Short mmCIF file of C-alpha atoms in Angstrom, two decimals:
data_model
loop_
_atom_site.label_atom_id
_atom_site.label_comp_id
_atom_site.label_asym_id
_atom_site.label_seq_id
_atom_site.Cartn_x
_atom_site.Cartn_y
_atom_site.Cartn_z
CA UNK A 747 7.21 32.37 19.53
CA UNK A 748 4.60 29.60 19.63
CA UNK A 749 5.48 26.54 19.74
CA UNK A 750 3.76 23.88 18.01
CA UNK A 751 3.14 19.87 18.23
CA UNK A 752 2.62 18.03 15.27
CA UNK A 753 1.14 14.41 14.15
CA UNK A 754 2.77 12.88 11.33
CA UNK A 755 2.66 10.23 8.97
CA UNK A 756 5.14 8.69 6.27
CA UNK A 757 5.96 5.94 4.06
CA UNK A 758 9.65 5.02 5.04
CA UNK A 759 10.65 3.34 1.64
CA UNK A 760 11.54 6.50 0.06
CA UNK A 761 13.49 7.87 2.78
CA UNK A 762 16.86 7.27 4.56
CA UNK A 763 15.22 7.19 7.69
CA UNK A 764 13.63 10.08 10.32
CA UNK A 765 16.90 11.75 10.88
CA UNK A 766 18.81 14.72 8.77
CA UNK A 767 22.26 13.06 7.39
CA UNK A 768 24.10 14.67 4.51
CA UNK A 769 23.30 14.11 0.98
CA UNK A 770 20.25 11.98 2.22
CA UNK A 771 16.80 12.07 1.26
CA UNK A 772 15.02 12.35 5.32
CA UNK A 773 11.59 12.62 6.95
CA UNK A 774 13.27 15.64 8.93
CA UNK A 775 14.45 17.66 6.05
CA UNK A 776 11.58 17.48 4.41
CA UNK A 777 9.68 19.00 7.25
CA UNK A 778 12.73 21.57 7.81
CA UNK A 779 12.25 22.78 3.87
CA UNK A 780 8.66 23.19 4.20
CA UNK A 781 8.86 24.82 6.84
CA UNK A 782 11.75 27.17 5.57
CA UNK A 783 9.11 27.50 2.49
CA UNK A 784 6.57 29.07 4.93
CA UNK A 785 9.02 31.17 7.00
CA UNK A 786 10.28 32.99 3.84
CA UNK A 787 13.63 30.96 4.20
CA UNK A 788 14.11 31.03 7.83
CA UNK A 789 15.33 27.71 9.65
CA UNK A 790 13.50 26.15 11.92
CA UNK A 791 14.12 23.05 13.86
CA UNK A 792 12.01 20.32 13.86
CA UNK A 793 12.15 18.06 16.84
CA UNK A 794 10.72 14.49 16.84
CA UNK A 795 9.77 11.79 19.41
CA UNK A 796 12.37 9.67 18.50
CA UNK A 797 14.08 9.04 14.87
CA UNK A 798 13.09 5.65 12.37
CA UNK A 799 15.91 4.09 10.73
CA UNK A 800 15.04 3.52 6.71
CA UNK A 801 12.40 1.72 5.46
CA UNK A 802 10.12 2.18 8.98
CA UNK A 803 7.04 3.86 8.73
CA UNK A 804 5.33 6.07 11.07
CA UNK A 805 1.42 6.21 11.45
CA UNK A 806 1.86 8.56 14.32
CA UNK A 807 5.27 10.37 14.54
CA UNK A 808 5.27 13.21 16.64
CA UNK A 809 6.87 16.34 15.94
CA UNK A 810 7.52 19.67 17.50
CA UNK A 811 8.92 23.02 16.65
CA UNK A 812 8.33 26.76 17.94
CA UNK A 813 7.43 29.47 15.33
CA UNK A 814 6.35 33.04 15.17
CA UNK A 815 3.62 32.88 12.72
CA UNK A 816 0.08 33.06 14.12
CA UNK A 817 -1.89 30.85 11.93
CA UNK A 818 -4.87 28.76 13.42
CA UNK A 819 -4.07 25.32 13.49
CA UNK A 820 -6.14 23.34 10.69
CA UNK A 821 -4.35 26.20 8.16
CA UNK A 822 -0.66 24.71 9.36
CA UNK A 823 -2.23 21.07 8.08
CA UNK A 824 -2.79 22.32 4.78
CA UNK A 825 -0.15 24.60 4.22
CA UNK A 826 2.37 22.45 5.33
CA UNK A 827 0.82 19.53 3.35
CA UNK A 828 0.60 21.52 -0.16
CA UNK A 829 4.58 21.85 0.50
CA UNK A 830 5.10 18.40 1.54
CA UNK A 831 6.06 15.08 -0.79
CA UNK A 832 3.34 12.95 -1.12
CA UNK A 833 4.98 10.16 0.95
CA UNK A 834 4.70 12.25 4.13
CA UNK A 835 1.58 14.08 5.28
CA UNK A 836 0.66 16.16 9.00
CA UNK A 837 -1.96 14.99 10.35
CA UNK A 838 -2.91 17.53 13.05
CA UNK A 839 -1.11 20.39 13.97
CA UNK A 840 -1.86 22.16 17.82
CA UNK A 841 -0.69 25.11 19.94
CA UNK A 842 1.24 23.55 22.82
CA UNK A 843 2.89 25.26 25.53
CA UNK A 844 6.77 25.76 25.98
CA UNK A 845 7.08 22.78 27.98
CA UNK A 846 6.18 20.47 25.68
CA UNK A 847 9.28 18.63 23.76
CA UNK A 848 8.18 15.63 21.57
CA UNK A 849 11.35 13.46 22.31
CA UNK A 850 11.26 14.23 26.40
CA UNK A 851 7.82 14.48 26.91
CA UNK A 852 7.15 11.47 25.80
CA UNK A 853 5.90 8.94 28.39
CA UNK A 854 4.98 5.40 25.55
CA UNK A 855 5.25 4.60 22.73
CA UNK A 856 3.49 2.25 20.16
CA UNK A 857 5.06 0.08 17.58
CA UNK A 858 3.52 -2.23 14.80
CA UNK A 859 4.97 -5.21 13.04
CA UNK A 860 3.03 -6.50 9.91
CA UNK A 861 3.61 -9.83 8.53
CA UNK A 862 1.98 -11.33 5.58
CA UNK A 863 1.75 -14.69 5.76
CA UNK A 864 2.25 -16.27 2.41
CA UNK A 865 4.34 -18.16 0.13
CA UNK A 866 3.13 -15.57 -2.46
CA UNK A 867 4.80 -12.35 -3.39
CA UNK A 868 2.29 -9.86 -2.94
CA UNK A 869 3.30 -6.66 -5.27
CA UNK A 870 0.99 -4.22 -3.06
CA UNK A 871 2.66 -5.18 0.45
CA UNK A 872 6.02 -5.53 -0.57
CA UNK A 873 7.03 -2.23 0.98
CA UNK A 874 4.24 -2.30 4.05
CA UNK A 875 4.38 -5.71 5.37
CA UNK A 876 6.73 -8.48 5.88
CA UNK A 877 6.26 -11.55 3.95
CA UNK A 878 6.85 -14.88 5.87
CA UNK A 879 6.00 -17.99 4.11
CA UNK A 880 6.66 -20.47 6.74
CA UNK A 881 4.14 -21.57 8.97
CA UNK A 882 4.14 -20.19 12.79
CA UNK A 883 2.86 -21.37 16.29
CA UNK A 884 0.44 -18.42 17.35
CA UNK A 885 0.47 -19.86 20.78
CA UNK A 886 3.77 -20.33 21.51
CA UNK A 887 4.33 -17.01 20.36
CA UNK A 888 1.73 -15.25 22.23
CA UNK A 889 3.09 -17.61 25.50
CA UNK A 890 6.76 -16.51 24.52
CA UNK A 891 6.01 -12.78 24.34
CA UNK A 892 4.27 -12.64 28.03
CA UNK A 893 8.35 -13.05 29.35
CA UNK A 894 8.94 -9.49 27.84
CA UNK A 895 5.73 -7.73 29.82
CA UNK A 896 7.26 -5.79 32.66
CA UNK A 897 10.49 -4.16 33.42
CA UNK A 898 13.62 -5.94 32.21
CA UNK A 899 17.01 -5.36 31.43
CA UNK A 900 16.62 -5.38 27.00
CA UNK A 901 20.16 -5.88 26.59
CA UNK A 902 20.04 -9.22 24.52
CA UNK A 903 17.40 -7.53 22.14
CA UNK A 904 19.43 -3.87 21.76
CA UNK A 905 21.77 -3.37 18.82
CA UNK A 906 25.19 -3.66 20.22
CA UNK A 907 26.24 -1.24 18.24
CA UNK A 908 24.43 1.49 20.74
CA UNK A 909 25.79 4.28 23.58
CA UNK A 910 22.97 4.06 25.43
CA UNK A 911 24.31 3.11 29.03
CA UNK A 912 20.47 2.30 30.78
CA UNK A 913 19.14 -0.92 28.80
CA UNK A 914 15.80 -1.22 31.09
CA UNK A 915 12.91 -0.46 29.49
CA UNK A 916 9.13 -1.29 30.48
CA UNK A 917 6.22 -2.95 28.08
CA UNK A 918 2.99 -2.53 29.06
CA UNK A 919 1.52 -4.78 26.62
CA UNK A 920 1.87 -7.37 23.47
CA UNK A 921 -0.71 -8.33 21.40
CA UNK A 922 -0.69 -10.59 18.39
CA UNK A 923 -3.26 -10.54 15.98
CA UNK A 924 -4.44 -12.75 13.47
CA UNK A 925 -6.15 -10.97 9.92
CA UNK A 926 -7.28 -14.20 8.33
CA UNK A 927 -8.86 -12.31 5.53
CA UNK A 928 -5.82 -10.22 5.02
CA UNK A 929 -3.27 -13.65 5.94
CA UNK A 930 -1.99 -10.75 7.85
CA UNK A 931 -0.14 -11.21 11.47
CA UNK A 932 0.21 -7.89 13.47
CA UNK A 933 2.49 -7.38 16.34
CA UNK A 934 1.54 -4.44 18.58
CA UNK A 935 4.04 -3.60 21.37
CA UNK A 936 3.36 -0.96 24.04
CA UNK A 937 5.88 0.46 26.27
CA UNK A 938 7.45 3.49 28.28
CA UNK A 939 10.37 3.38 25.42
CA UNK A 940 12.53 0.83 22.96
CA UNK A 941 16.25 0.56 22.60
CA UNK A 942 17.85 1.38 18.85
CA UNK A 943 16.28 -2.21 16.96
CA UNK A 944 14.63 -3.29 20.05
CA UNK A 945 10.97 -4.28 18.31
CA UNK A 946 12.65 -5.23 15.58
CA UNK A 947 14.78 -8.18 17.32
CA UNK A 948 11.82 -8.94 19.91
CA UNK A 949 9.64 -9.62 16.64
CA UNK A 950 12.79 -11.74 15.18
CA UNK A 951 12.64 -13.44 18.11
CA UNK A 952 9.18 -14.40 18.69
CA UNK A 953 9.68 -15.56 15.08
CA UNK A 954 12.17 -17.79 15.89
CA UNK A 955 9.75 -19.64 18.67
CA UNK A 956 6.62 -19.38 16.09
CA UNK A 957 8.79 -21.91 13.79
CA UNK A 958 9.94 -23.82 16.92
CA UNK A 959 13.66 -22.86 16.53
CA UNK A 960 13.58 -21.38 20.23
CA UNK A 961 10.56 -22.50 22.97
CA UNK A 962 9.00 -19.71 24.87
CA UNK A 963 10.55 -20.90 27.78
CA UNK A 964 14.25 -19.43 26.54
CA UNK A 965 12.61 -16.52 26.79
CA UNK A 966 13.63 -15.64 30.13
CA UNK A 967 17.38 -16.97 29.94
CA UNK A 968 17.64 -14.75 27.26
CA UNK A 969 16.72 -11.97 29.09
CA UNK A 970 18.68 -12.83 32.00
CA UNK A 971 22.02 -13.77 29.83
CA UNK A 972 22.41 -9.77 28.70
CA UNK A 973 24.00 -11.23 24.86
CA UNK A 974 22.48 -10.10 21.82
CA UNK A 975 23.60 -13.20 20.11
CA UNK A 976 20.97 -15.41 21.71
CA UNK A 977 18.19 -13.37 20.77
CA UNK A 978 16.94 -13.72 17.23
CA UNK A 979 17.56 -11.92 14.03
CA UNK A 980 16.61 -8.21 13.46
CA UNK A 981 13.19 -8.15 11.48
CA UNK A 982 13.52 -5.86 8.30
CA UNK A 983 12.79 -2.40 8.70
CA UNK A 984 9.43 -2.31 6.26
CA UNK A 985 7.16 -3.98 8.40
CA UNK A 986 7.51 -2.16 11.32
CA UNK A 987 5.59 1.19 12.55
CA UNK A 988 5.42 3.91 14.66
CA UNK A 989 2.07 3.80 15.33
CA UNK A 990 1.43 6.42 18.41
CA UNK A 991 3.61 8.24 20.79
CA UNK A 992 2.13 9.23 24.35
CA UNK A 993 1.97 12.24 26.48
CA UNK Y 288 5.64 -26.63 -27.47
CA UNK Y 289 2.71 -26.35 -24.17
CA UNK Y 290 0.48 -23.32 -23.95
CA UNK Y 291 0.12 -21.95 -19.92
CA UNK Y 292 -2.11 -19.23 -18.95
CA UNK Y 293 -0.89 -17.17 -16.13
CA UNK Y 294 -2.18 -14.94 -13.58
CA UNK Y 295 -0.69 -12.13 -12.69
CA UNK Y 296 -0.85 -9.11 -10.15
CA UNK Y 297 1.09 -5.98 -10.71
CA UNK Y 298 1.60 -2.60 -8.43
CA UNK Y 299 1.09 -0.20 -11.87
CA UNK Y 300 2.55 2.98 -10.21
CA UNK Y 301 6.15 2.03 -12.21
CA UNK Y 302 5.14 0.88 -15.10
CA UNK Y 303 4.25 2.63 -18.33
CA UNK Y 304 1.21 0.50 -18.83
CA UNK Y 305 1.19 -2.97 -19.62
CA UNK Y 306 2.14 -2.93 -22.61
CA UNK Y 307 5.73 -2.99 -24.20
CA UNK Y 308 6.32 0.40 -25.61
CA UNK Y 309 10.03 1.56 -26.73
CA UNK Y 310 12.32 2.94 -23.66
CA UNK Y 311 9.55 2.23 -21.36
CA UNK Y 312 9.43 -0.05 -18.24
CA UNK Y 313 6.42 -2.26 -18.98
CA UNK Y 314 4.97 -5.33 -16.92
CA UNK Y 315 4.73 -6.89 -20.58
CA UNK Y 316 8.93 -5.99 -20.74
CA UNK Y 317 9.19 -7.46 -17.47
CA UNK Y 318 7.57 -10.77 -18.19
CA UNK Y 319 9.13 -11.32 -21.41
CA UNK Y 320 12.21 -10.60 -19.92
CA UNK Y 321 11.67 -13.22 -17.27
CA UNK Y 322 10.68 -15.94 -19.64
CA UNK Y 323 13.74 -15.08 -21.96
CA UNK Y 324 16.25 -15.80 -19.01
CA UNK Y 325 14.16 -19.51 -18.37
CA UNK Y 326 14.31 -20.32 -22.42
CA UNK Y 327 18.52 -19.00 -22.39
CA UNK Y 328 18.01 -16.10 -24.04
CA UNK Y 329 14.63 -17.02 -26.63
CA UNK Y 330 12.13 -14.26 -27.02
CA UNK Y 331 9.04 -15.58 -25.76
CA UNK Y 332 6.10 -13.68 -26.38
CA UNK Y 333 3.23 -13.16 -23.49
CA UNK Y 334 -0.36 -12.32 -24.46
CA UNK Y 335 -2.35 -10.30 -22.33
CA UNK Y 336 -6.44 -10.19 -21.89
CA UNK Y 337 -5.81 -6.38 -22.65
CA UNK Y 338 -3.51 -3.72 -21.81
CA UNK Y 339 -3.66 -1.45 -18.77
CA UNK Y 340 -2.42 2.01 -18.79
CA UNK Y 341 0.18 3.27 -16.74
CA UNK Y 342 -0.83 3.71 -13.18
CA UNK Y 343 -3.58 1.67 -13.02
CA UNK Y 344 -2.81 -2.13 -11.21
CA UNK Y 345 -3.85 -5.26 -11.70
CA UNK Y 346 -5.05 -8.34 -8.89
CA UNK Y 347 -5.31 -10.90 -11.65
CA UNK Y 348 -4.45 -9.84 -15.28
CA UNK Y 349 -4.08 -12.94 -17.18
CA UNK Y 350 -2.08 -13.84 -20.05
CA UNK Y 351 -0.89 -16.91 -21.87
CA UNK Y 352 2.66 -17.81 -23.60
CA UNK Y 353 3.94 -21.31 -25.27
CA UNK Y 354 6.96 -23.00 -24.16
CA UNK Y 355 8.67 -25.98 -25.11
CA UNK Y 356 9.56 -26.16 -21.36
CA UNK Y 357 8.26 -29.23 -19.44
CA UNK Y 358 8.05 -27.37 -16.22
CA UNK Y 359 5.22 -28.56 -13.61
CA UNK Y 360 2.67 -25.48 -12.92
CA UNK Y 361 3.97 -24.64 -9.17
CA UNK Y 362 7.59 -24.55 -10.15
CA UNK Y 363 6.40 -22.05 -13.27
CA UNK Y 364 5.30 -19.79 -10.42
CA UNK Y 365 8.76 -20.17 -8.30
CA UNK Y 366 10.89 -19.74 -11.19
CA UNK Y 367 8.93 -16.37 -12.99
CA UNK Y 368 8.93 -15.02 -9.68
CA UNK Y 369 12.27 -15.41 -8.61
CA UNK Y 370 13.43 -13.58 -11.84
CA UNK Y 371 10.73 -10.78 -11.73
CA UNK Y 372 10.75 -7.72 -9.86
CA UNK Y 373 8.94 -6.77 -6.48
CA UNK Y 374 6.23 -4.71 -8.22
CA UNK Y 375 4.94 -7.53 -10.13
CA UNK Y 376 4.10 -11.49 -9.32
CA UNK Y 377 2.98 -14.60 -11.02
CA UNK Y 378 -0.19 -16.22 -8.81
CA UNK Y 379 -0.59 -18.99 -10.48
CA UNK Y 380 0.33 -20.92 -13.94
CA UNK Y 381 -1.84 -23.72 -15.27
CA UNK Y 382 -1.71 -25.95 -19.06
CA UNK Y 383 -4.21 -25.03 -21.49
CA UNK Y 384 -5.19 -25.92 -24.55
CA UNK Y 385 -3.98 -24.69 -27.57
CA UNK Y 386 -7.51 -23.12 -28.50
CA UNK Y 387 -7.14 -20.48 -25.40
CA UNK Y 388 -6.33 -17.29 -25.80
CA UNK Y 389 -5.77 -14.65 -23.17
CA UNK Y 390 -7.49 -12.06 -24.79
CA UNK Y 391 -9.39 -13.47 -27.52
CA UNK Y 392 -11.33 -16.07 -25.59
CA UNK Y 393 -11.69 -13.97 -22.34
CA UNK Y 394 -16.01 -13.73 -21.62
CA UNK Y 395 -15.81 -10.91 -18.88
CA UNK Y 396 -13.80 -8.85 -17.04
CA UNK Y 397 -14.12 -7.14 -13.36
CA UNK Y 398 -12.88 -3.65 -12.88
CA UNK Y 399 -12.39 -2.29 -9.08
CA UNK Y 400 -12.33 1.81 -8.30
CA UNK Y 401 -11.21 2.56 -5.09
CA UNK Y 402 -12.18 5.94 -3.41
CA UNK Y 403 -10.07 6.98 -0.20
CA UNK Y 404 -12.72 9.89 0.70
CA UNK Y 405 -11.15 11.48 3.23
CA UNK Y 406 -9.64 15.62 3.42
CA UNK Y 407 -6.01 14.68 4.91
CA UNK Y 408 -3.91 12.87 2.55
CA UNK Y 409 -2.66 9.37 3.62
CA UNK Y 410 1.25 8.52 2.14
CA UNK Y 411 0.41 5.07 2.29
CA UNK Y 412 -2.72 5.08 0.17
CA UNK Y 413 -1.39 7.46 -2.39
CA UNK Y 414 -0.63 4.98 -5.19
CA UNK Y 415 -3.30 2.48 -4.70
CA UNK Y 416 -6.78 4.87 -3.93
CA UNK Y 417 -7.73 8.47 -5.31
CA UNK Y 418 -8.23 10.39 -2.54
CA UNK Y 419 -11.29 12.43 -2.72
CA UNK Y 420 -12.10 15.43 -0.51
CA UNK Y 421 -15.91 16.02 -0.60
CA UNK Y 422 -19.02 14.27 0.53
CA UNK Y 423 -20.99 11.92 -1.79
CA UNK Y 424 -24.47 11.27 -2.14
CA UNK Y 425 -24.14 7.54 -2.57
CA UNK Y 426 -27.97 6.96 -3.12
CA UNK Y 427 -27.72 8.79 -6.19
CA UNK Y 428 -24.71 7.70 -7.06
CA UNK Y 429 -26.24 4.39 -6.86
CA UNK Y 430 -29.23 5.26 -8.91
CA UNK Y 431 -27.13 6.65 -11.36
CA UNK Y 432 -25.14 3.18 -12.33
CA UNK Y 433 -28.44 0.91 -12.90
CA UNK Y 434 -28.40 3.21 -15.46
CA UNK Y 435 -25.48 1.33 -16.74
CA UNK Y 436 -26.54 -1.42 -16.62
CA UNK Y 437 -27.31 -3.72 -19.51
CA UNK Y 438 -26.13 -3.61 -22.96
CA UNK Y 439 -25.43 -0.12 -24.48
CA UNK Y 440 -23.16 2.22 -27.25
CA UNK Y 441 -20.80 3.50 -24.88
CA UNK Y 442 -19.35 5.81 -26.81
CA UNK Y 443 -20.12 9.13 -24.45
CA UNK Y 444 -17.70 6.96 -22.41
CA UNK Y 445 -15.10 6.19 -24.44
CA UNK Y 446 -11.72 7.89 -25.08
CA UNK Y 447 -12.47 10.03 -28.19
CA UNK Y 448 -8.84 8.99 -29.63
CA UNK Y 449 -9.61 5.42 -30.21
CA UNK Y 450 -9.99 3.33 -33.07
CA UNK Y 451 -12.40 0.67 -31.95
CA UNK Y 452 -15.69 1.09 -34.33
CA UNK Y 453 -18.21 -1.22 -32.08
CA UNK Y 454 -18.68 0.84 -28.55
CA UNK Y 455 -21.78 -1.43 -27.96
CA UNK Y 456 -20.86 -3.35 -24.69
CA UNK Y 457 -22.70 -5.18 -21.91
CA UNK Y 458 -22.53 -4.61 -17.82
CA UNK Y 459 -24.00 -7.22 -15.74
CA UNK Y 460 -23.06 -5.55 -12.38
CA UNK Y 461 -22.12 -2.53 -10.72
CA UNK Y 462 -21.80 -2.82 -7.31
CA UNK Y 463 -20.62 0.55 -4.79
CA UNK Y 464 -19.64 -0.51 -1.50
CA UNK Y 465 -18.72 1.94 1.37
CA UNK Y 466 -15.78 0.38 4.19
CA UNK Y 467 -16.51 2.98 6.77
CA UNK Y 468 -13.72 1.96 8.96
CA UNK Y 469 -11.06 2.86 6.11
CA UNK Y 470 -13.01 5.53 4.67
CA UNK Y 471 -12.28 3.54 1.18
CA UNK Y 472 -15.77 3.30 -1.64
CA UNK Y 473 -15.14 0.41 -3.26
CA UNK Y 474 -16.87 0.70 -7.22
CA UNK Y 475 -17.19 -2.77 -9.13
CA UNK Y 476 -17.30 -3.13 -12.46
CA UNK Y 477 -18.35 -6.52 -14.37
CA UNK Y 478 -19.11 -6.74 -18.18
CA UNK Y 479 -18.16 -8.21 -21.32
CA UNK Y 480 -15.65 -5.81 -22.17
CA UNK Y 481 -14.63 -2.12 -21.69
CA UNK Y 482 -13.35 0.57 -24.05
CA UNK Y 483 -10.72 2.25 -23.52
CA UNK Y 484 -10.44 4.71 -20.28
CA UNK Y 485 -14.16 3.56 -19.94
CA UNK Y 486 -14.18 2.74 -16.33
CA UNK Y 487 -12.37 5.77 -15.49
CA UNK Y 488 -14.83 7.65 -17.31
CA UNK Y 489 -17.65 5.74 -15.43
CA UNK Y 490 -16.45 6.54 -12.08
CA UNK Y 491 -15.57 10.47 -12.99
CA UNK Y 492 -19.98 10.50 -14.36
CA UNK Y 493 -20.74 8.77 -11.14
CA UNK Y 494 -18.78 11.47 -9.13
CA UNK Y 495 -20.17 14.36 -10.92
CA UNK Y 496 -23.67 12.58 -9.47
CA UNK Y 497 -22.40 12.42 -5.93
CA UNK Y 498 -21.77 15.62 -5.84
CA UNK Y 499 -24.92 16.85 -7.39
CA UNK Y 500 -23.35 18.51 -10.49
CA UNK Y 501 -25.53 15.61 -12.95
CA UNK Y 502 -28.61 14.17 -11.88
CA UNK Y 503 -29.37 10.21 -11.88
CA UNK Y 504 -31.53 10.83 -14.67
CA UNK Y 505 -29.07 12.59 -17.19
CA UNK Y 506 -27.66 9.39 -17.80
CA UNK Y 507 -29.66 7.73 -19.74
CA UNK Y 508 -29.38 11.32 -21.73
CA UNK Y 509 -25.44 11.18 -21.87
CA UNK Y 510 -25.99 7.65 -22.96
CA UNK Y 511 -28.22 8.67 -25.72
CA UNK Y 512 -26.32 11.46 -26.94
CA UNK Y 513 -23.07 9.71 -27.92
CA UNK Y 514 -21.23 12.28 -26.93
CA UNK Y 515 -17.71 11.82 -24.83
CA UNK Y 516 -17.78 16.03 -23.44
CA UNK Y 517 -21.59 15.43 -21.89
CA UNK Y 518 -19.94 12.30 -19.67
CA UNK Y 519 -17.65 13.56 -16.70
CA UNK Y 520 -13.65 13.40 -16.48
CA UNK Y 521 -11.70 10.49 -16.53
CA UNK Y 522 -10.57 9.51 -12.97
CA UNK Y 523 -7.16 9.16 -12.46
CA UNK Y 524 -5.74 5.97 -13.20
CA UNK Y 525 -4.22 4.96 -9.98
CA UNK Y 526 -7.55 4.30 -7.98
CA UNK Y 527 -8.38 1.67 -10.76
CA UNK Y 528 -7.67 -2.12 -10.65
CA UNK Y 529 -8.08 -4.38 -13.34
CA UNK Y 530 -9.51 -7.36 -10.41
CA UNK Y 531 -10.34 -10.63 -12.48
CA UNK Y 532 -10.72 -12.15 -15.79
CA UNK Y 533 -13.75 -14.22 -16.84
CA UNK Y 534 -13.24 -17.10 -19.69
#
């Protein structure tokens, strides 16, 4: 048995999400039939960094699973893409020893938010970015996320609806960027890990101080107060990315 | 009863074309649907500056209707796009005159081709570039369209099933541009008018030069010959966008 590491990419909007759930059309099963295609019907198990809920995209998923076929690695990109839909694609495929495992290997991880800034409907974004048509404070933003850098205690911008018991998570870094030819605002967040919706709310939140509905800083008490009701709303799922995942 | 000419931008990939066609989902259906609801339940019919065919999108198709509805231009936008669906959107609605006509008065139209050259497949390009795995000589390529340029019988690069008898036409421009950073060639298109599948015949010729299959200098020969098999294939229609309308 080798086992393998794999770099994905998929469109979410076609897909329930990363994560095999009956009757559901997944990133995971689709990489589990393919690979059953190639391993004359044989299971194998497909192991991921970390699963996307429905509509989120992933630029740079990564994937691993052990198999005894020998084939050199740029021949498991194309065989596994002629198999695949065209809404998910492998970008890179390499040998990797036993230790590796995608989901506890992992050491970061790199999310994207796109917003299009516009009160236009724009028919080509409408699944890849976020439209927003009301005007934001860049600065107050960029001032407000500066609170999150560090190691905090991410219980106000968790799902409550989650069992995991450790809430402390570290970002490394937060970058907004402005795309004035593309009226395109992109959120990059870099940390050690997220909580289920955590980039999701922090990006609902730094909303909410762009329009000047919260100042940056009730930032901090936000943080500090541990409620998921003070922080803002959870961003929709299409604008956001899995952009990288490091080892 | 006021005449408005609208323009409109439309993700082609579900649509049957442009135009209505029976049991189809068309973006002519979908507009005429739209105005219907805003004139409680009147037919009112939308002219186009041409059809598109199913696939291909549109940045700024135009078309004009009449209403007797004495609705300023902005809230004409709000309203149409409120009732359309996500794949297509009004950009703007302005009076005209009774003398204009969407298609009839149109001068000039620009075309767009985008190429995604690239070997891996990209899910989120895969309805709005044709991806295209080899290298390109884009000298030649370039040599190859001055070729085009200027008034000539098009007919080598026309549909063959089509009943238009004048396949003289005019192209003031063709422009090939090369974003290295998104591994996209961009192919413009300006001229008076196009035949039908022309473009996409256009860009499968000027591919057949990039790769070195034709030579610059055979067009002017495949020009000459009036003869639709000399010409390359038609390229698929979802690289191609119909960009602006000239009046």
């Amino acid at each position: 048995m080798q086992r393998y590491k794999g770099i994905i990419a998929y469109d979410g909007s076609g897909f329930s999400g990363y994560q095999v759930q009956p009757n559901k059309r997944t990133v995971q099963l689709e990489l589990e039939t393919a690979l059953a295609k190639l391993h004359k019907g044989t299971q194998v198990k497909v192991t991921a960094s970390g699963r996307t809920d429905a509509g989120v995209h992933a630029k740079g998923q990564v994937i691993h699973f052990d198999s005894p076929l020998a084939i050199p690695e740029d021949r498991w990109v194309i065989a596994l893409n002629s198999l695949l839909p065209e809404d998910v694609s492998v970008i890179s495929v390499e040998k990797v020893d036993h230790s590796f495992h995608a989901r506890f290997s992992a050491v970061g991880k790199e999310y994207r938010y796109l917003l299009y800034l516009s009160d236009r409907r724009d028919p080509f974004q409408r699944n890849f970015a976020v439209q927003y048509p009301y005007s934001l404070n860049l600065q107050a933003m960029k001032e407000a996320s500066q609170f999150f850098l560090g190691t905090h205690d991410f219980t106000s911008f968790c799902a409550s609806n989650t069992d995991v018991e450790d809430k402390v998570r570290t970002i490394q870094t937060i970058s907004i960027e402005w795309l004035e030819d593309r009226n395109m605002l992109i959120l990059r967040f870099v940390g050690n890990g997220f909580l289920y919706n955590m980039v999701r709310i922090l990006v609902g939140t730094l909303l909410e101080v762009g329009t000047g509905r919260l100042e940056p800083a009730d930032i901090p008490k936000i943080l500090e107060a541990k409620d998921r009701r003070l922080a803002g709303k959870t961003a929709p799922a299409h604008g956001l990315y899995l952009w990288k995942v490091y080892y």
